[in-house]
Amino acid sequence: MLKRKYTDSELLEAVYSRDSKLIKYIMQLVWGQVKTIITDNSGTNEDAMQIMQDAFIAIYSKQEKPILVSSFSTYFVSVCKNLWLYELRKRKGAPVYQVLNDEIPELESEIHEKELFEKRRRLYLKYYNKIQKICQDVLRLVAIGFTNEHITTELAFSSVAYTKNRKSMCNKKLLEMIKADPEYKELKYGL
């Protein structure tokens, strides 16, 4: 198996930017898995290559970039599995073996996780957009990995201690608002 050199978001972005170098890398990364799934279920190597090409088109054609709740390779392979299931149904009469059926509950659970993540993200953004602009700036910088020192410089705060205090206040206020929302309890436990 190929050693991972890129992050999942870099691989996803490569599909959208049509980066041929990274697309070749993705093909090498997942080829073994996709080929096994297809050839073990009534397909050929040519079918596997066609399904991989179709998967790139399917991902690129989505209006919104997917939010990955698993690794990019897991996501890509699941797209290939779904495309192959669709192809088998079109061919009518080609048996769908147990290997594919065993994978479907895993995909359903990934879909549930993705939906839950999206609902939580919307709840967060609902209240993030209601807090003070300065708090939005502080939390945005924290989210992208800025240190307290960098935040102090970026927002022209008087000291690192003030930045820490402001960050704590903003976080506390946002969490209070989110926890007061009736939807919070449902999303907290993933019901």
XYZ file of C-alpha atoms in Angstrom:
191
model
C 0.000 0.000 0.000
C 1.078 3.539 -0.783
C 2.314 5.687 2.097
C 0.090 8.714 2.844
C 1.742 12.011 1.929
C -1.253 14.356 1.850
C -4.062 15.319 4.214
C -7.652 14.306 3.509
C -8.618 17.898 2.730
C -5.707 18.220 0.261
C -6.886 15.078 -1.529
C -10.482 16.314 -1.687
C -9.335 19.701 -2.949
C -7.236 17.945 -5.636
C -10.395 16.439 -7.103
C -12.044 19.860 -7.337
C -8.953 21.569 -8.737
C -8.334 18.652 -11.123
C -4.731 18.336 -9.956
C -3.496 15.503 -12.198
C -0.510 14.703 -9.979
C -2.677 14.203 -6.896
C -5.400 12.410 -8.835
C -2.790 9.853 -9.940
C -1.715 9.595 -6.296
C -5.339 8.983 -5.209
C -5.712 6.294 -7.875
C -2.591 4.523 -6.591
C -3.793 4.920 -3.002
C -7.189 3.254 -3.526
C -6.637 1.068 -6.592
C -6.114 -2.167 -4.619
C -9.281 -1.763 -2.575
C -11.467 -0.732 -5.496
C -10.107 -3.458 -7.786
C -10.763 -6.123 -5.116
C -14.325 -4.957 -4.525
C -15.136 -4.879 -8.246
C -13.387 -8.105 -9.293
C -14.791 -10.039 -6.319
C -18.273 -8.956 -7.406
C -18.618 -9.862 -11.088
C -16.348 -7.144 -12.478
C -13.078 -6.832 -14.330
C -10.010 -4.630 -13.920
C -11.410 -2.437 -16.713
C -14.685 -2.097 -14.782
C -12.704 -1.054 -11.693
C -10.810 1.602 -13.657
C -14.067 2.919 -15.164
C -15.745 3.043 -11.736
C -12.790 5.005 -10.313
C -13.055 7.527 -13.162
C -16.812 7.758 -12.588
C -16.171 8.347 -8.865
C -13.940 11.350 -9.632
C -16.673 12.775 -11.853
C -19.377 12.087 -9.241
C -17.397 13.854 -6.510
C -16.428 16.768 -8.765
C -20.022 17.168 -9.950
C -21.433 17.697 -6.443
C -22.597 21.268 -5.983
C -21.134 21.411 -2.475
C -17.931 19.820 -1.301
C -18.660 16.936 1.028
C -17.767 17.243 4.696
C -15.512 14.297 5.392
C -16.380 12.311 8.503
C -13.911 9.589 7.598
C -10.651 9.519 5.671
C -10.727 10.620 2.050
C -9.764 7.125 0.870
C -12.681 5.583 2.831
C -15.017 8.165 1.306
C -13.693 7.561 -2.209
C -13.936 3.768 -1.895
C -17.526 4.056 -0.616
C -18.432 6.196 -3.655
C -16.921 3.472 -5.860
C -18.913 0.765 -4.020
C -22.153 2.671 -4.518
C -21.403 3.244 -8.197
C -20.627 -0.455 -8.632
C -23.864 -1.459 -6.887
C -25.730 0.840 -9.251
C -23.911 -0.680 -12.237
C -24.752 -4.211 -11.080
C -28.418 -3.277 -10.763
C -28.326 -1.849 -14.288
C -26.841 -5.072 -15.630
C -29.709 -7.039 -14.021
C -28.971 -10.578 -13.132
C -25.403 -9.979 -12.005
C -25.276 -11.223 -8.412
C -24.405 -8.816 -5.627
C -22.220 -10.834 -3.280
C -22.112 -10.643 0.497
C -18.952 -8.500 0.534
C -20.909 -5.475 -0.674
C -23.920 -6.170 1.542
C -21.704 -6.326 4.635
C -20.362 -2.844 3.900
C -23.745 -1.099 3.580
C -24.491 -0.713 7.351
C -21.098 0.941 7.738
C -22.031 3.424 5.033
C -25.388 4.131 6.731
C -23.578 4.855 9.979
C -21.185 7.200 8.152
C -24.188 9.000 6.636
C -25.755 9.354 10.113
C -22.477 10.752 11.492
C -22.245 13.205 8.613
C -25.824 14.414 9.175
C -25.222 14.770 12.918
C -21.998 16.696 12.281
C -23.820 19.022 9.864
C -26.652 19.691 12.365
C -24.108 20.464 15.094
C -22.218 22.778 12.733
C -25.441 24.663 11.874
C -26.309 25.022 15.579
C -22.814 26.359 16.297
C -22.961 28.845 13.404
C -26.450 30.010 14.423
C -25.087 31.320 17.719
C -21.585 32.164 16.481
C -23.239 34.720 14.188
C -25.088 36.238 17.179
C -22.070 36.892 19.415
C -20.078 40.130 19.309
C -17.834 40.701 16.286
C -14.717 40.737 18.474
C -15.663 37.340 19.899
C -16.216 36.013 16.382
C -12.732 37.203 15.441
C -11.126 35.635 18.516
C -12.863 32.270 18.055
C -12.155 32.245 14.311
C -8.436 32.752 14.964
C -8.467 30.041 17.644
C -10.171 27.655 15.210
C -7.522 28.137 12.549
C -4.748 27.493 15.060
C -3.469 30.898 16.097
C -1.646 31.001 19.449
C -2.635 33.492 22.149
C 0.426 35.565 21.246
C -0.566 35.702 17.570
C -4.163 36.598 18.458
C -2.903 39.410 20.702
C -0.850 40.814 17.819
C -3.502 40.229 15.127
C -6.319 41.906 17.082
C -4.089 44.517 18.740
C -5.024 43.459 22.281
C -3.077 44.951 25.186
C -1.645 41.662 26.513
C -1.662 37.878 26.227
C -3.479 37.720 29.588
C -6.271 39.900 28.156
C -6.441 37.635 25.091
C -6.804 34.533 27.290
C -9.518 36.234 29.336
C -11.369 37.428 26.227
C -11.135 33.978 24.626
C -12.549 32.360 27.755
C -15.413 34.896 27.987
C -16.312 34.477 24.299
C -16.219 30.703 24.492
C -18.341 30.698 27.670
C -20.951 33.034 26.148
C -21.193 30.982 22.957
C -21.542 27.712 24.880
C -24.265 29.177 27.118
C -26.275 30.229 24.077
C -25.853 26.841 22.375
C -26.773 24.878 25.519
C -29.941 26.960 25.942
C -31.168 25.890 22.494
C -33.806 23.091 22.624
C -31.974 21.242 19.834
C -28.752 21.022 21.862
C -29.710 18.007 23.999
C -30.719 15.990 20.939
C -27.471 16.772 19.122
C -25.275 16.346 22.206
C -26.160 12.675 22.466
C -26.523 12.057 18.738
C -30.167 10.974 18.907
